[in-house]
Amino acid sequence: MDELNQNQANGEPQPSAPMPESTARHSQKPPKRRGGFISGFIGVVIGALLVWFIMQGESSTKEQSLVNGSEQKVDAMQTERISLDVNNDVTDIVEKVADSVVGVTNLKTISDPWSPVETTRETGSGSGVIYKKQGDKAYIVTNHHVIEGAQELEITFDDGSKTDGKIVGSDMWTDLAVIEIDAKLVKTVIDFGDSDALKRGETVIAIGNPLGLGFSGSVTVGVVSGKDRSIPIDFDENGTVDWFADALQTDAAINPGNSGGALINLAGQLIGINSMKVSEATVEGIGLAIPINLAMPIIDQLEEHGEVNRPTMGVTLLDLRSIPAQQQREMLKLPVDVTDGVVINEVMSNSPAQLAGVKQYDVIVEMDGEKIEDMVTLRKHLYNSKEVGDAMQMKVYRDGQLLEIEMVLKDGNSF
């Protein structure tokens, strides 16, 4: 009590007397903190649910937009698919000349010893080009090997119609042949171009029937890869070269069945007859065609006479360019400035060359005032400018000396 009185005297607050336990329990109010926590928790949950629903709605809207956009893009792609009528130089030329290129089928009658009935079978096929229409007849040029041994010929036009063909003439050495047909189905003929005017790199078009009529009218495009190619040919396959064929080289695809077909320039003119293809496994993209300038005189003779009467000298030849420079100087004794010409490799007995005094290893550099660079230019002059019985003036180098020789040409199938 004394302490209490003392504290009161000093003005210090006095502790209240403890309340009974039952009274304290009833007098305390529930704490507000618990109610606030629950309300906050519920609010958070509701907010999270609202955010989730909103996000789902936006996601769904985006997906739908993407789907709609894709559908719109698909629709746009579909509506942009339009048919174009594409025309260029090649398509125009092909359309112009297609009816003049035909299929040529070689037919033979075959007897079966076990059957009394003879059957006609196809033994080969190739292509041909209609170059002339005169009266009720039309004429086709093709390769000799396409019609060789044929008993019948069937000609197939670009539209699929067919007619019979008749061999007018054929020449093994140049691999050319002429066929006659009825003109009533002929719609057009092709124009001849100038194969001498071709340039390396110039675009050319090959049309024919590679691998047979199932690929009729096939078109391939390439360039002139080279001119004045001399291709050795062994007709009897005995290992000895029998002939040198003059050819144009192209990288336009030429396959079996293209033989006899057309090689055309961008003017739609025939500048070559597709003839053969180098087929060794190591060689790709080399197709060969007979230049039309060399073919034309042969075609004329075949059409008129059925055969070719060739003027001949009676020699075998080599291109000077194929002789090593050392041998040109030491063996042939040629001046340094002589780099073009044709070397006489062999002189036949009783030939025009022997009678004129031509010797082995003479080097021909000129004929009738025309420069002779190689066997191609020699053959052009001999076959395009001369006839059997004509006299020909030659300039040759012999042991380093330039000589003039005159000879009278005879008929034959060699140089």
XYZ file of C-alpha atoms in Angstrom:
415
model
C 0.000 0.000 0.000
C 2.835 2.305 0.935
C 4.352 1.716 -2.535
C 1.031 2.359 -4.201
C 0.475 5.502 -2.300
C 3.996 6.557 -3.109
C 3.439 5.941 -6.839
C 0.205 7.812 -6.842
C 1.957 10.627 -5.067
C 4.569 10.669 -7.743
C 1.835 10.791 -10.472
C 2.836 7.443 -12.082
C 0.073 5.338 -13.603
C -1.145 2.546 -11.526
C -1.622 -1.016 -12.862
C -5.234 -2.054 -12.961
C -6.349 -4.938 -10.922
C -6.560 -8.295 -12.763
C -10.012 -9.197 -14.039
C -11.567 -12.496 -13.353
C -10.775 -15.085 -16.114
C -14.416 -15.618 -17.127
C -14.995 -11.925 -17.445
C -11.868 -11.455 -19.615
C -12.891 -14.250 -21.991
C -16.333 -12.729 -22.614
C -15.141 -9.211 -22.920
C -12.464 -9.869 -25.724
C -13.702 -9.197 -29.368
C -12.708 -11.538 -32.298
C -9.575 -10.289 -34.063
C -10.204 -8.449 -37.337
C -6.940 -9.762 -38.932
C -8.403 -13.234 -39.755
C -11.442 -11.778 -41.574
C -9.191 -9.536 -43.701
C -6.944 -12.409 -44.729
C -9.850 -14.522 -45.927
C -11.345 -11.635 -47.864
C -7.990 -10.882 -49.473
C -7.456 -14.521 -50.373
C -10.884 -14.733 -51.987
C -10.190 -11.530 -53.902
C -6.903 -12.894 -55.199
C -8.582 -16.085 -56.341
C -11.362 -14.182 -58.079
C -8.829 -11.855 -59.723
C -6.717 -14.781 -60.920
C -9.824 -16.406 -62.372
C -10.766 -13.193 -64.144
C -7.246 -12.832 -65.585
C -7.301 -16.463 -66.700
C -10.635 -16.037 -68.470
C -9.408 -12.842 -70.151
C -6.175 -14.505 -71.290
C -8.075 -17.490 -72.630
C -10.370 -15.176 -74.548
C -7.442 -13.294 -76.128
C -5.631 -16.538 -76.946
C -8.740 -17.933 -78.568
C -9.178 -14.708 -80.522
C -5.537 -14.830 -81.741
C -5.833 -18.468 -82.759
C -9.023 -17.744 -84.606
C -7.349 -14.778 -86.278
C -4.416 -16.967 -87.348
C -6.776 -19.611 -88.664
C -8.808 -16.997 -90.494
C -5.602 -15.442 -91.817
C -4.338 -18.825 -93.050
C -7.629 -19.492 -94.719
C -7.467 -16.085 -96.309
C -3.914 -16.775 -97.515
C -4.948 -20.147 -98.935
C -7.899 -18.495 -100.612
C -5.574 -15.793 -101.934
C -3.153 -18.405 -103.329
C -5.978 -20.260 -104.961
C -7.402 -17.139 -106.557
C -3.946 -16.215 -107.950
C -3.596 -19.482 -109.893
C -4.128 -18.260 -113.422
C -3.380 -19.919 -116.760
C -0.706 -18.171 -118.837
C -0.301 -18.508 -122.586
C 3.513 -18.399 -122.781
C 5.015 -17.637 -126.165
C 8.667 -17.133 -127.055
C 10.964 -17.632 -130.026
C 11.265 -21.379 -129.464
C 7.554 -22.079 -129.075
C 6.739 -19.981 -132.145
C 9.344 -21.792 -134.255
C 8.276 -25.243 -133.071
C 4.657 -24.444 -133.889
C 5.731 -23.246 -137.340
C 7.840 -26.278 -138.330
C 6.333 -29.157 -136.317
C 4.187 -30.412 -139.203
C 7.259 -30.748 -141.433
C 9.009 -33.202 -139.070
C 7.747 -36.793 -139.353
C 8.398 -40.231 -137.957
C 9.902 -42.856 -140.290
C 9.250 -46.516 -139.455
C 11.279 -49.252 -141.147
C 9.113 -52.332 -141.791
C 10.181 -55.799 -142.927
C 8.155 -58.888 -143.757
C 9.328 -61.782 -141.635
C 8.546 -65.439 -142.291
C 8.048 -67.773 -139.358
C 9.214 -71.318 -140.267
C 6.572 -72.707 -137.904
C 3.747 -70.710 -139.451
C 2.537 -70.347 -143.064
C 1.604 -66.726 -142.361
C 4.122 -63.950 -143.012
C 4.136 -61.029 -140.595
C 5.288 -57.431 -140.998
C 7.295 -56.092 -138.107
C 8.936 -52.830 -137.217
C 12.713 -53.192 -137.319
C 13.644 -49.612 -136.598
C 12.391 -46.061 -136.489
C 13.748 -42.595 -136.893
C 12.753 -39.143 -138.048
C 12.560 -37.234 -141.305
C 11.982 -33.707 -142.620
C 9.599 -32.734 -145.437
C 11.562 -30.306 -147.603
C 9.668 -30.255 -150.901
C 6.115 -30.518 -152.243
C 5.660 -30.775 -155.993
C 2.347 -31.656 -157.588
C 0.859 -34.682 -155.861
C 4.221 -35.773 -154.442
C 6.251 -34.619 -151.463
C 9.837 -35.455 -150.482
C 11.434 -36.253 -147.142
C 15.132 -36.244 -146.231
C 16.302 -38.671 -143.551
C 19.345 -40.807 -142.684
C 20.494 -43.784 -144.742
C 20.688 -45.987 -141.661
C 17.025 -45.219 -140.820
C 15.718 -46.764 -144.060
C 18.492 -49.310 -144.689
C 17.076 -52.716 -145.610
C 13.468 -51.562 -145.468
C 10.842 -53.475 -147.431
C 8.175 -50.976 -146.468
C 8.205 -47.506 -144.943
C 5.480 -45.953 -142.811
C 5.462 -42.184 -142.342
C 3.772 -40.716 -139.249
C 2.839 -37.021 -139.193
C 2.798 -34.765 -136.146
C -0.999 -35.140 -135.790
C -0.731 -38.943 -135.771
C -1.940 -39.581 -139.327
C 0.060 -42.063 -141.411
C 0.952 -42.766 -145.016
C 3.258 -45.073 -146.964
C 6.709 -43.977 -148.061
C 8.876 -44.982 -151.031
C 12.679 -44.829 -151.097
C 13.895 -42.578 -153.932
C 17.599 -42.894 -153.222
C 20.106 -43.451 -150.455
C 23.806 -42.784 -149.832
C 25.718 -44.744 -147.232
C 28.744 -42.452 -147.224
C 26.932 -39.294 -146.164
C 24.183 -41.190 -144.288
C 21.442 -39.449 -146.290
C 18.310 -40.749 -147.993
C 15.283 -39.300 -149.792
C 11.729 -40.648 -149.446
C 8.716 -39.904 -151.626
C 5.151 -39.715 -150.230
C 1.685 -38.697 -151.340
C 1.340 -34.936 -150.828
C -2.316 -34.875 -149.776
C -1.535 -35.056 -146.035
C 1.363 -32.582 -146.195
C 0.556 -29.277 -144.498
C 3.903 -27.510 -144.757
C 7.515 -27.917 -145.891
C 10.613 -26.611 -144.173
C 12.938 -23.901 -145.518
C 16.674 -24.517 -145.947
C 19.080 -22.253 -144.063
C 22.819 -21.603 -144.433
C 24.899 -23.857 -142.189
C 28.101 -22.014 -143.131
C 26.703 -18.846 -141.523
C 26.266 -20.504 -138.105
C 28.279 -19.214 -135.166
C 29.520 -21.109 -132.149
C 27.163 -20.439 -129.284
C 24.208 -19.793 -131.597
C 20.937 -21.276 -130.325
C 19.578 -24.268 -132.258
C 16.535 -26.526 -131.838
C 16.407 -30.281 -132.462
C 13.057 -31.891 -133.276
C 12.499 -35.616 -133.742
C 11.306 -38.879 -132.237
C 13.885 -40.093 -129.707
C 13.322 -43.705 -128.632
C 10.493 -44.144 -131.153
C 7.059 -42.736 -131.867
C 6.143 -42.796 -128.172
C 8.258 -39.626 -127.882
C 7.259 -38.157 -131.243
C 7.801 -34.451 -131.821
C 10.242 -34.087 -128.937
C 11.975 -30.711 -128.774
C 15.424 -30.077 -127.323
C 17.311 -26.786 -127.321
C 21.037 -26.162 -127.293
C 23.786 -24.239 -129.014
C 26.210 -24.813 -131.853
C 29.175 -26.283 -129.991
C 31.436 -26.558 -133.014
C 31.552 -26.532 -136.815
C 33.437 -28.543 -139.428
C 33.901 -31.659 -137.302
C 35.319 -34.672 -139.156
C 33.995 -37.886 -137.620
C 35.754 -41.171 -138.540
C 33.342 -43.935 -139.591
C 34.078 -47.644 -139.890
C 31.213 -49.056 -141.960
C 32.253 -52.709 -141.902
C 33.543 -52.531 -138.304
C 36.910 -54.061 -139.203
C 38.897 -51.486 -137.264
C 39.791 -49.414 -140.343
C 38.324 -45.961 -140.922
C 36.351 -46.001 -144.181
C 35.093 -42.416 -144.252
C 35.189 -39.082 -142.482
C 31.719 -37.631 -142.023
C 31.400 -33.863 -141.843
C 29.247 -32.730 -138.957
C 27.993 -29.881 -136.829
C 28.427 -30.369 -133.087
C 25.627 -29.341 -130.738
C 24.765 -29.899 -127.091
C 21.047 -30.214 -127.908
C 20.065 -33.728 -126.825
C 20.086 -36.136 -129.792
C 19.212 -39.751 -129.051
C 18.415 -42.890 -131.096
C 15.244 -42.083 -133.010
C 16.283 -38.444 -133.497
C 18.282 -39.639 -136.507
C 17.024 -37.971 -139.658
C 15.263 -35.238 -137.705
C 15.658 -31.493 -137.981
C 18.253 -29.159 -136.488
C 16.764 -25.680 -136.814
C 17.999 -22.136 -136.258
C 15.984 -19.337 -134.660
C 14.689 -18.302 -138.076
C 12.900 -21.655 -138.324
C 15.250 -22.835 -141.098
C 16.736 -26.299 -141.478
C 20.488 -26.060 -140.936
C 21.295 -29.707 -140.185
C 20.037 -33.304 -140.368
C 20.501 -34.966 -136.983
C 22.538 -38.053 -137.630
C 24.306 -39.655 -134.725
C 25.311 -39.316 -131.115
C 28.663 -39.995 -129.505
C 27.617 -42.576 -126.942
C 30.751 -43.565 -125.040
C 30.183 -43.641 -121.307
C 32.703 -40.840 -120.750
C 31.083 -38.464 -123.251
C 28.052 -36.312 -122.480
C 26.252 -33.592 -124.399
C 27.755 -34.142 -127.852
C 25.200 -34.444 -130.635
C 26.058 -34.389 -134.327
C 24.195 -33.264 -137.424
C 24.973 -33.210 -141.146
C 25.327 -29.544 -142.241
C 22.575 -28.679 -144.702
C 25.042 -27.005 -147.104
C 26.781 -30.360 -147.529
C 23.521 -32.278 -147.627
C 21.782 -30.221 -150.324
C 23.833 -31.404 -153.353
C 23.503 -34.994 -152.116
C 19.732 -34.572 -151.724
C 19.487 -33.167 -155.266
C 21.408 -36.106 -156.748
C 19.414 -38.680 -154.796
C 16.148 -37.103 -155.889
C 17.242 -36.929 -159.522
C 19.353 -40.077 -159.970
C 18.692 -42.233 -156.923
C 22.415 -42.327 -156.176
C 25.430 -40.052 -155.825
C 28.101 -39.840 -158.520
C 31.126 -38.428 -156.739
C 34.231 -36.958 -158.314
C 37.293 -38.538 -156.766
C 41.066 -38.041 -156.742
C 41.905 -41.536 -155.488
C 43.807 -40.674 -152.294
C 43.606 -40.989 -148.527
C 44.127 -37.826 -146.496
C 45.179 -36.422 -143.128
C 44.568 -32.947 -141.695
C 47.841 -31.042 -141.424
C 46.735 -29.806 -138.000
C 46.885 -33.403 -136.715
C 50.603 -33.677 -137.602
C 53.049 -32.647 -134.832
C 54.950 -29.446 -135.554
C 58.328 -31.204 -135.520
C 57.223 -33.654 -138.235
C 55.745 -30.786 -140.256
C 59.193 -29.179 -140.348
C 61.455 -32.260 -140.595
C 59.406 -34.766 -142.626
C 57.174 -32.511 -144.724
C 59.712 -29.648 -144.802
C 56.949 -27.039 -144.677
C 57.658 -23.331 -144.251
C 56.927 -22.020 -140.761
C 53.999 -19.911 -141.956
C 52.135 -22.916 -143.465
C 49.796 -24.200 -140.738
C 46.687 -25.273 -142.701
C 46.252 -27.872 -145.419
C 45.665 -31.559 -146.158
C 48.391 -34.211 -146.345
C 48.278 -36.974 -149.001
C 48.719 -40.152 -146.954
C 48.303 -42.697 -149.765
C 47.842 -42.590 -153.565
C 45.669 -45.296 -155.193
C 46.860 -47.169 -158.291
C 45.507 -45.893 -161.626
C 43.742 -43.051 -159.863
C 43.414 -39.473 -161.154
C 45.971 -38.422 -158.516
C 48.567 -40.983 -159.641
C 48.042 -40.105 -163.291
C 48.517 -36.415 -162.412
C 51.814 -37.092 -160.598
C 50.633 -36.589 -157.005
C 53.040 -38.076 -154.439
C 52.698 -39.356 -150.871
C 53.181 -36.561 -148.291
C 52.272 -33.801 -150.736
C 50.417 -31.087 -148.779
C 47.383 -29.606 -150.577
C 46.901 -25.926 -149.729
C 44.759 -24.705 -152.633
C 42.190 -26.007 -155.190
C 41.056 -23.885 -158.116
C 42.178 -20.752 -156.288
C 40.292 -21.679 -153.084
C 42.284 -22.066 -149.882
C 42.135 -25.585 -148.421
C 42.381 -25.600 -144.618
C 41.347 -29.179 -143.802
C 39.471 -32.212 -145.112
C 36.123 -30.502 -144.595
C 36.946 -27.580 -146.894
C 38.490 -30.009 -149.404
C 35.349 -32.140 -149.445
C 33.134 -29.091 -149.813
C 35.058 -27.939 -152.868
C 35.272 -31.411 -154.384
C 31.610 -32.316 -153.951
C 29.923 -28.924 -154.216
C 31.981 -27.336 -156.976
C 33.223 -30.207 -159.141
C 31.677 -33.010 -161.192
C 32.961 -36.249 -162.649
C 35.170 -35.454 -165.658
C 36.091 -31.925 -164.522
C 39.708 -30.745 -164.490
C 40.995 -29.378 -161.185
C 44.017 -27.191 -160.454
C 45.856 -27.831 -157.169
C 48.717 -26.194 -155.324
C 50.766 -28.521 -153.129
C 53.940 -28.319 -151.044
C 56.479 -31.087 -151.779
C 59.809 -31.079 -149.911
C 59.289 -27.423 -149.092
C 58.567 -26.371 -152.682
C 55.179 -25.064 -153.898
C 53.988 -26.931 -157.027
C 50.939 -26.704 -159.293
C 49.199 -29.909 -160.404
C 46.239 -30.474 -162.736
C 44.114 -33.620 -162.634
C 40.942 -34.883 -164.278
C 38.416 -36.233 -161.753
C 36.757 -39.634 -162.065
C 33.795 -41.341 -160.402
C 34.352 -43.035 -157.056
C 33.423 -43.282 -153.383
C 36.626 -42.006 -151.799
C 38.657 -38.834 -151.931
